[in-house]
Short mmCIF file of C-alpha atoms and ligand atoms in Angstrom, two decimals:
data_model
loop_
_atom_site.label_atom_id
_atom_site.label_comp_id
_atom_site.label_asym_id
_atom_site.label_seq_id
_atom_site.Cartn_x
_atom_site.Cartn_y
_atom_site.Cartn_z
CA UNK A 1 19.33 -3.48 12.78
CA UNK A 2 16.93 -5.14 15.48
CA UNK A 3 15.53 -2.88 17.94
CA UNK A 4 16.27 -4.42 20.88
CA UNK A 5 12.66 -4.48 23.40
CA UNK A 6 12.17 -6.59 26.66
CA UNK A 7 10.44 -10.23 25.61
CA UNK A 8 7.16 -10.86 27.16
CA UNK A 9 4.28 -12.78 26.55
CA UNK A 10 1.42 -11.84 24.85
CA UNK A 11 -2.37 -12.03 25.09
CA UNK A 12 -4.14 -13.91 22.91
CA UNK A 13 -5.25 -12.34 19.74
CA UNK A 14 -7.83 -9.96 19.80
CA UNK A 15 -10.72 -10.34 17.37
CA UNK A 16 -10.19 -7.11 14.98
CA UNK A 17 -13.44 -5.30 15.47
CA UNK A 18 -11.08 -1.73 15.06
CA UNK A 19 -8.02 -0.65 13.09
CA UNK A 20 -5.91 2.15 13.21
CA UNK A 21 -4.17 2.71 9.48
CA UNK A 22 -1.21 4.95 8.91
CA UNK A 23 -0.84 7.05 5.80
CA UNK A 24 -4.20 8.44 4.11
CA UNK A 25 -2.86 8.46 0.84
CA UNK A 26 -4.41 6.24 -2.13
CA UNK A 27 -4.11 3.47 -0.23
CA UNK A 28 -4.19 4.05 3.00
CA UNK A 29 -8.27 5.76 2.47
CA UNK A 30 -9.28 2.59 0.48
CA UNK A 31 -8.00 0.72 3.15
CA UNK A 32 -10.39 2.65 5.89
CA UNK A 33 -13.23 2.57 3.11
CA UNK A 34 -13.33 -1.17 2.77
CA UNK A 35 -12.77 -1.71 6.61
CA UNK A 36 -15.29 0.83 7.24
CA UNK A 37 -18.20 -0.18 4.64
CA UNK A 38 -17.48 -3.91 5.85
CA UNK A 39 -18.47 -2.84 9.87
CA UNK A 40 -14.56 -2.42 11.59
CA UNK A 41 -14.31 1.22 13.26
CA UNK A 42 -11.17 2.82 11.83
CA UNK A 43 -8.72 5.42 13.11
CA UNK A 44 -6.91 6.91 10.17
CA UNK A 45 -3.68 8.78 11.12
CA UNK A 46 -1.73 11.19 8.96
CA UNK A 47 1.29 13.88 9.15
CA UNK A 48 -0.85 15.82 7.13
CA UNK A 49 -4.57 17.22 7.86
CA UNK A 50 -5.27 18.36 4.41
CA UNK A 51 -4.42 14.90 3.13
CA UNK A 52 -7.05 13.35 6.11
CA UNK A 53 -9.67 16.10 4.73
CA UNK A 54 -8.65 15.27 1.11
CA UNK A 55 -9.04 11.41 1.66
CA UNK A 56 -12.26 11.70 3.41
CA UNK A 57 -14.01 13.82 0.61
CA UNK A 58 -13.19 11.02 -2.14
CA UNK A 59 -14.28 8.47 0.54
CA UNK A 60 -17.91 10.77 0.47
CA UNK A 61 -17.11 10.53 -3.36
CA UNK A 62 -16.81 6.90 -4.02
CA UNK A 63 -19.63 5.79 -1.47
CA UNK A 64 -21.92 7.85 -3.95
CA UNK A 65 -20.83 6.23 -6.57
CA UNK A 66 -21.49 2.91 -5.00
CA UNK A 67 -25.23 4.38 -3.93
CA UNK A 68 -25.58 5.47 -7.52
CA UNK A 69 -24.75 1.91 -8.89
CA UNK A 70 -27.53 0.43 -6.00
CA UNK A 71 -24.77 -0.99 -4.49
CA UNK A 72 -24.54 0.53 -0.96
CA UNK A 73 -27.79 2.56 0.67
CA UNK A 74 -27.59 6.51 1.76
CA UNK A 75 -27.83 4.82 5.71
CA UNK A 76 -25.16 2.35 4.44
CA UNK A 77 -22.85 4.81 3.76
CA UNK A 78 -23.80 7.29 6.67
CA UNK A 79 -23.02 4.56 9.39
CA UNK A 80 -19.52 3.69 7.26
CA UNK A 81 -18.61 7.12 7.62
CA UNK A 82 -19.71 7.32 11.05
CA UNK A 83 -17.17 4.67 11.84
CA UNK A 84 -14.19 5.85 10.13
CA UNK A 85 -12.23 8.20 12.68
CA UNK A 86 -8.85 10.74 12.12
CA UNK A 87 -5.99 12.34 13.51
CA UNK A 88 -2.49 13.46 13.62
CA UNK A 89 -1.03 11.37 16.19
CA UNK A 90 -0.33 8.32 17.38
CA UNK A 91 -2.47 8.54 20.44
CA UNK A 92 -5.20 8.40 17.96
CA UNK A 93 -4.24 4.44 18.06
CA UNK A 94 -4.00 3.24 21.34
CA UNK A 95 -7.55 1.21 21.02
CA UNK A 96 -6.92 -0.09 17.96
CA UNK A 97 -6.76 -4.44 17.62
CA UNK A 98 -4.42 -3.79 14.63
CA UNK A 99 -2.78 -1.39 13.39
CA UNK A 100 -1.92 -1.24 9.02
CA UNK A 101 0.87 0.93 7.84
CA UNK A 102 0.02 2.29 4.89
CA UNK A 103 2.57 5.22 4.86
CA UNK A 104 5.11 6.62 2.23
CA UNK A 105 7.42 3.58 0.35
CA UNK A 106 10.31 4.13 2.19
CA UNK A 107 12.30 1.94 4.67
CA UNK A 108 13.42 4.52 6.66
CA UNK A 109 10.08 6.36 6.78
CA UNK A 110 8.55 3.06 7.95
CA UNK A 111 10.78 2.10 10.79
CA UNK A 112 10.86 5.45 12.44
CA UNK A 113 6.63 4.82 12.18
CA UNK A 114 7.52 1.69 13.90
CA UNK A 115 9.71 2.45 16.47
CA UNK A 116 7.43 5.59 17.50
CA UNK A 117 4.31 3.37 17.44
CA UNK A 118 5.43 0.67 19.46
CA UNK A 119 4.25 2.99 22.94
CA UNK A 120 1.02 4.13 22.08
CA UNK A 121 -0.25 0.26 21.23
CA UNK A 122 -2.22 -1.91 23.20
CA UNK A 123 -0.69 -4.95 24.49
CA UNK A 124 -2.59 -7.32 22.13
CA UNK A 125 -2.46 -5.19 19.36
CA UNK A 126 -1.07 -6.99 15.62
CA UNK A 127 1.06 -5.07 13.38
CA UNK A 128 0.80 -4.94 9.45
CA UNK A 129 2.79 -3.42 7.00
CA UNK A 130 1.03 -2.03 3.29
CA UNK A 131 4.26 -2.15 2.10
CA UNK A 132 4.83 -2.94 -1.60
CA UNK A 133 7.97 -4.82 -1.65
CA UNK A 134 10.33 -4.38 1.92
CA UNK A 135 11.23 -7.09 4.11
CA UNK A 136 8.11 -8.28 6.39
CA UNK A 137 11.35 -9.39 8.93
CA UNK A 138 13.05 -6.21 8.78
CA UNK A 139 10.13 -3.83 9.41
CA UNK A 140 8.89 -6.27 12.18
CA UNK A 141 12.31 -6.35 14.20
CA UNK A 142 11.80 -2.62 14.68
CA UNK A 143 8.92 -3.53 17.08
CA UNK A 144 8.34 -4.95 20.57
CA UNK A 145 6.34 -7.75 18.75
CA UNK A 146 7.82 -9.41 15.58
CA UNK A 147 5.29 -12.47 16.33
CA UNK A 148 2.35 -10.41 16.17
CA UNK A 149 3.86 -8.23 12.92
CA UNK A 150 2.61 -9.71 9.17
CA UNK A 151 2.79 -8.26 5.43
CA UNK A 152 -0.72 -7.22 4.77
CA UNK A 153 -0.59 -5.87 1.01
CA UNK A 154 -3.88 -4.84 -0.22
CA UNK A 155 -4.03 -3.76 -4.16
CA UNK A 156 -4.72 -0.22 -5.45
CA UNK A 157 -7.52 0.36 -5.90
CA UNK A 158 -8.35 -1.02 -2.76
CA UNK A 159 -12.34 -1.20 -3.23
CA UNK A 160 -12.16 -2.52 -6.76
CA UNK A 161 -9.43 -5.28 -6.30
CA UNK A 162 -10.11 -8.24 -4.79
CA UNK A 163 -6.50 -9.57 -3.51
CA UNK A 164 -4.84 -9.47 -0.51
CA UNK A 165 -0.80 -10.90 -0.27
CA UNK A 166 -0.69 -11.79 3.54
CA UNK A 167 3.38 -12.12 3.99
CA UNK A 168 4.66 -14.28 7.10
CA UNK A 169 8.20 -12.50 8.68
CA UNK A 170 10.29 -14.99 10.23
CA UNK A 171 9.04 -14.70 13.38
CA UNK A 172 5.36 -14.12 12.63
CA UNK A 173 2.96 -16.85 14.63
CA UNK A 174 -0.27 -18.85 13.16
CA UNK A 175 -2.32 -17.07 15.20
CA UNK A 176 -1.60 -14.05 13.89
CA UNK A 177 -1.59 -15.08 10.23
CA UNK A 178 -5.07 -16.74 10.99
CA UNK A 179 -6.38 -13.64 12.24
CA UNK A 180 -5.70 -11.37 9.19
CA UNK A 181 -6.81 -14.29 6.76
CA UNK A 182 -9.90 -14.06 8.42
CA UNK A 183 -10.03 -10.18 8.50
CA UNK A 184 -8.93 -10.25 4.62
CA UNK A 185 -12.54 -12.23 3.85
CA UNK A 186 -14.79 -10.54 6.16
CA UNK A 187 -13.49 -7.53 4.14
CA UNK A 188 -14.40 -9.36 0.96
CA UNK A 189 -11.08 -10.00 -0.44
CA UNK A 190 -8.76 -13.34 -0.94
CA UNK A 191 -6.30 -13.75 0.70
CA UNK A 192 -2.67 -15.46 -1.17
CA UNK A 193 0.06 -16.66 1.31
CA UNK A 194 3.60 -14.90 -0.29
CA UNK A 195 7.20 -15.75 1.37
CA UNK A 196 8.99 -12.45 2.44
CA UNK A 197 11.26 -12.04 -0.19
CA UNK A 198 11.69 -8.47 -2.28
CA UNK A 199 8.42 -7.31 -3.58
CA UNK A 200 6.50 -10.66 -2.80
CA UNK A 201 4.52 -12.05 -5.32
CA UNK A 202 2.76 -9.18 -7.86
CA UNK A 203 5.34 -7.07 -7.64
CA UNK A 204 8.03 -9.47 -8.39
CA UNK A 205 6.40 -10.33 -11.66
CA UNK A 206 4.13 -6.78 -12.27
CA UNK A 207 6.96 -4.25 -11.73
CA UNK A 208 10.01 -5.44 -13.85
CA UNK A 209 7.40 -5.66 -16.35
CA UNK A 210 6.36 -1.80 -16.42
CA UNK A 211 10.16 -1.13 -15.87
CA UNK A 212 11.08 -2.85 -18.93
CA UNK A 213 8.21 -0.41 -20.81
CA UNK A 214 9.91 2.21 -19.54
CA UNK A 215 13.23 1.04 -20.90
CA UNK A 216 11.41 0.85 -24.07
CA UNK A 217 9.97 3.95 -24.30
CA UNK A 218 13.92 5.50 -22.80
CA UNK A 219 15.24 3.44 -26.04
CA UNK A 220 12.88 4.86 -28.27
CA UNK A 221 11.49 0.83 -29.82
CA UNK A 222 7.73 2.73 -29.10
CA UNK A 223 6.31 5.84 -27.62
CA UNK A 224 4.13 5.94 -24.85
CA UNK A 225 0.77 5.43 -26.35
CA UNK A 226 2.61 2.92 -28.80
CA UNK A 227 3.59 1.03 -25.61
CA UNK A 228 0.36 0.71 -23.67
CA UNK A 229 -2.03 0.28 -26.91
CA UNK A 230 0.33 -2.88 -27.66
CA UNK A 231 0.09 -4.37 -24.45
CA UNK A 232 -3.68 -3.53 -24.28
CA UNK A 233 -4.30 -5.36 -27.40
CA UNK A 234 -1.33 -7.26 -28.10
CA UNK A 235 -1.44 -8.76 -24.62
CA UNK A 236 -4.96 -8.52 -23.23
CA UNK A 237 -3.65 -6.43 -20.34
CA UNK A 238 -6.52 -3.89 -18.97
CA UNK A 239 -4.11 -0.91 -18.85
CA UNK A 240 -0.92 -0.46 -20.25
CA UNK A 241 2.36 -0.37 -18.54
CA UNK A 242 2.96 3.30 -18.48
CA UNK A 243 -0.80 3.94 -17.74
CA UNK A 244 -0.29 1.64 -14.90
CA UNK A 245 2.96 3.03 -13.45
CA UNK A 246 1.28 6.52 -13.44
CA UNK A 247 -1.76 4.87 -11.58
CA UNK A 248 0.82 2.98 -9.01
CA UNK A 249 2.95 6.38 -8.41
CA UNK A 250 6.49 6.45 -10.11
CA UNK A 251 7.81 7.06 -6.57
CA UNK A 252 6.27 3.99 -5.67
CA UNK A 253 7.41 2.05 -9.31
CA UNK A 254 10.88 3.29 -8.48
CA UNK A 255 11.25 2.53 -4.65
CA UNK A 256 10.57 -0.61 -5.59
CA UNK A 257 13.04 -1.66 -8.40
CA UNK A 258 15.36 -0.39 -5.79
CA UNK A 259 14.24 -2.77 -3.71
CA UNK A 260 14.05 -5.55 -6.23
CA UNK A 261 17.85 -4.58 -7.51
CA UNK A 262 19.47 -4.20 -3.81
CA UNK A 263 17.48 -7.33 -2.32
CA UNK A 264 18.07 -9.92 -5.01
CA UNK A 265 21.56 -8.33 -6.22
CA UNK A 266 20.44 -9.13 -10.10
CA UNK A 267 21.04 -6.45 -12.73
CA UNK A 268 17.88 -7.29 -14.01
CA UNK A 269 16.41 -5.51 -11.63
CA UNK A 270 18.32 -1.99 -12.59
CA UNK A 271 15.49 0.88 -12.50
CA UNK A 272 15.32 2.30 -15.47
CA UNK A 273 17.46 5.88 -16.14
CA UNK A 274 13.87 7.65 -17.43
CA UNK A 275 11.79 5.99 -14.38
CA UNK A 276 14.33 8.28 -12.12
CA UNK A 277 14.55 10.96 -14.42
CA UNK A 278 10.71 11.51 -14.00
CA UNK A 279 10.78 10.47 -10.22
CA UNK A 280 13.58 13.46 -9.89
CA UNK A 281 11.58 15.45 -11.98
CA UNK A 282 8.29 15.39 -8.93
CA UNK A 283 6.36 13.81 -12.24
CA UNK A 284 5.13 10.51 -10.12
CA UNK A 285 2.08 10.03 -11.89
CA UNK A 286 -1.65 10.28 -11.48
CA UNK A 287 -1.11 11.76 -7.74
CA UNK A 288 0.18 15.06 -8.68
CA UNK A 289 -1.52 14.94 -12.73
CA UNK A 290 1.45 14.55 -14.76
CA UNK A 291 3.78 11.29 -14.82
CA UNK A 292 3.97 9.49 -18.65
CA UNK A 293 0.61 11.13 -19.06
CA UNK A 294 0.07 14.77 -18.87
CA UNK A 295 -3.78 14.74 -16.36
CA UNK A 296 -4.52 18.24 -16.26
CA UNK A 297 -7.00 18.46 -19.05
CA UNK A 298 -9.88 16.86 -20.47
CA UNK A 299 -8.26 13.64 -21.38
CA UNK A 300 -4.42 12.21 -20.61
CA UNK A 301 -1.90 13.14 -23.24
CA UNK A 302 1.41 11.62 -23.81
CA UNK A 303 4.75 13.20 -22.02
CA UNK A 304 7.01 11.95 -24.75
N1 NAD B 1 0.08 2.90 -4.92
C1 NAD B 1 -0.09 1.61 -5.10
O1 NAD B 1 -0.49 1.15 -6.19
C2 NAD B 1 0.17 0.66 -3.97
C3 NAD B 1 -0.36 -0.65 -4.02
C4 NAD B 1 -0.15 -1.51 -2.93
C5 NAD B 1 0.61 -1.09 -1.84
N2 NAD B 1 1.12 0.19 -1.83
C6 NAD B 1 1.92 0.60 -0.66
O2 NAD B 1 1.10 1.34 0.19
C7 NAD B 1 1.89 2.32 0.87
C8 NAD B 1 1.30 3.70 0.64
O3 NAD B 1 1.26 3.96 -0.75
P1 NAD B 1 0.31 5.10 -1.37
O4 NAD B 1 0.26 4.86 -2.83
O5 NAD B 1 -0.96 5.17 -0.58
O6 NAD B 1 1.20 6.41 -1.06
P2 NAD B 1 0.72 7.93 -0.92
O7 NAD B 1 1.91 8.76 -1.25
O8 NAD B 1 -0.57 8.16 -1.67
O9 NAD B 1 0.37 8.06 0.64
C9 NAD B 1 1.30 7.95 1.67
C10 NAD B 1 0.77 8.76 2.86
O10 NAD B 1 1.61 8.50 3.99
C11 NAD B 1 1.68 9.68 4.74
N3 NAD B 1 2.82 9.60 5.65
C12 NAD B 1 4.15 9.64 5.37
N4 NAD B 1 4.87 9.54 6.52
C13 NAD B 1 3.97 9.45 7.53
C14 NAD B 1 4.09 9.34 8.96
N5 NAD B 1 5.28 9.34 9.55
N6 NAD B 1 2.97 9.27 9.70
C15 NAD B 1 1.74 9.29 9.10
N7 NAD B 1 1.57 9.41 7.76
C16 NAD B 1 2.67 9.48 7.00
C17 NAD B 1 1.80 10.78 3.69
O11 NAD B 1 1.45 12.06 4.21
C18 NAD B 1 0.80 10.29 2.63
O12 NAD B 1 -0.50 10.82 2.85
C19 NAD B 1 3.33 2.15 0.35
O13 NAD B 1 4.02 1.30 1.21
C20 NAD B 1 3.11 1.50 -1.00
O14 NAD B 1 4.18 0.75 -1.44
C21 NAD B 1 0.89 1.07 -2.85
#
C-alpha cells in the first residue's frame, strides 16, 4: 500500500556532492568506499555500531591494498577516509543530496526505512534503493517523493565491479534518472537502464542459475566442488554457482527467488528446498564463514 503524503513541488535536483547510505553491510561499505575514494562526503548509517566499526576497518583494509598495488596514495586514502562519516540515526542524514538504501533484503525492513526517513530528508533530497530484486514502484510509494525515488543497484563487490542497474519506478522523472547516471560515472562505473520488474536484469538471469546448482547439488547429479569446477571450466564462469551464492549471502540468494517466484507467479522460480534448509540453518554464506563452503580454516571445504 501507498503511503499517502501531501503533493508538493520540488526543487530542482541537487548536484550530489554528499550521500547518506543505509546499511554498512558488504554492500552498503563498498558503496561509501567508492563514493568516498571518488570525492562525495558520505554519511553511513547503521542499527548496529559494531557493524559501522567493522565496515570501516575493511574500508582501512582495502584502501591498503589499493596503496600496495600503486593504485591510490597514503594522502589519497587519508582524505577518502576523512570524508566518509557514521552514525546510528537518521538525523545523521538530513544534509545528504541522496540518500542509497543499502539495508537488509527484505520488503518490510525497507519500507519501515522509508517511511521513517522521509522526515529527516532535505527537501531536494533523491532516494535510491540497493535493492537486489523488489519493486522500484513499491518501495518508492512509501515516500513523500516517488519522482525523486530510482533503483540504484551497484554489484558486490562494489570496488571491483564495474556495473551499475539504474531502475526507473513508475513515477520516477528524467531529471532524476539523469542525475544518478551521471553520479554512476563520476564513480567510475556504467550505468545499464533495467525496467522495474522482479530482480531486474542480473538477477533475473544470475540467480535462477545458482538456484538450479543448488537443485543439483539437493538431487545429488554433482557435489559441491563437482558443481562449481564444471561451471568454472565447463562454462568459463569465474566462480562457480555455489561459490557465488556463498559470496552473494544465501539470505540474499533466497529473498530473492522469493521474489522472483511471488512477482512473476512461474514455478520456475520455486527456491530450492536445500537453499532454505541452509538459510534456516543461519549458514548464509561467506558473511558468517560457513554456507556451501565451510570458511573457518585455511582454505574453504565443501558442506556436502
Ligand atoms: N550481497 C550482494 O551480493 C548484493 C549485491 C547487490 C545488491 N545487494 C543488495 O544490497 C542490500 C544489502 O545487502 P548486503 O549484502 O550488504 O547485506 P548485509 O546483511 O551485509 O548488510 C545489511 C546491513 O543493513 C543493516 N540494517 C538492517 N536494517 C537496518 C535499518 N533499519 N537501519 C539501518 N541499517 C539496517 C544491517 O545491520 C546490516 O549491517 C540488499 O538489498 C541486497 O539485496 C546485495
Amino acid at each position: 500500500m501507498a503511503v499517502a503524503y501531501e503533493r508538493k513541488a520540488f526543487p530542482p535536483v541537487p548536484e550530489i556532492k554528499r550521500i547518506g547510505i543505509i546499511g554498512a553491510g558488504q554492500m552498503g561499505g563498498g558503496i561509501a568506499q567508492v563514493a568516498a575514494t571518488s570525492g562525495i562526503l558520505v554519511d553511513l548509517v547503521d542499527l548496529s555500531a559494531e557493524r559501522i566499526e567493522a565496515t570501516l576497518q575493511r574500508i582501512d583494509g582495502l584502501l591498503d591494498r589499493q596503496i600496495a598495488k600503486g593504485n591510490l596514495t597514503a594522502e589519497e586514502k587519508e582524505a577518502a577516509l576523512s570524508r566518509i562519516h557514521t552514525g546510528e540515526s537518521f538525523d545523521k542524514l538530513s544534509e545528504a543530496d541522496l540518500v542509497v538504501e543499502a539495508a537488509t533484503e527484505n520488503e518490510e525492513i525497507k519500507k519501515k526505512i522509508f517511511r521513517e526517513l522521509v522526515p529527516h530528508l532535505k527537501a531536494d533530497a533523491l532516494v535510491a534503493s540497493n535493492t537486489s530484486s523488489i519493486s522500484i514502484t513499491r518501495l518508492a510509494a512509501q515516500t513523500d517523493r516517488p519522482e525523486r525515488f530510482i533503483g540504484m543497484h551497484f554489484m558486490n563487490p562494489v570496488p571491483a565491479m564495474k556495473l551499475v542497474e539504474v531502475i526507473r519506478g513508475i513515477a520516477t522523472e528524467e531529471e532524476t534518472y539523469q542525475a544518478i547516471r551521471r553520479l554512476a560515472e563520476k564513480m567510475g562505473k556504467q550505468a545499464v537502464t533495467a525496467e522495474d520488474f522482479p530482480a531486474f536484469i542480473v538477477n533475473r538471469v544470475l540467480l535462477p542459475m545458482i538456484n538450479e546448482a543448488v537443485y543439483t547439488l539437493y538431487e545429488g547429479v554433482g557435489t559441491v566442488e563437482s558443481i562449481d569446477t564444471a561451471m568454472k571450466l565447463g562454462a568459463n564462469h569465474p566462480m562457480g554457482p555455489l561459490e557465488l551464492a556463498d559470496f552473494i549471502g544465501l539470505d540474499t540468494a533466497l529473498s530473492i527467488m522469493q521474489v522472483l517466484y511471488e512477482g512473476l507467479a512461474d514455478s520456475k522460480y520455486r527456491p530450492c528446498p536445500l537453499l532454505v534448509k541452509y538459510v534456516e540453518a543461519g549458514w548464509l554464506g561467506r558473511k558468517v564463514k560457513r554456507g556451501f563452503y565451510d570458511y573457518r580454516g585455511a582454505t574453504p571445504v565443501p558442506t556436502r
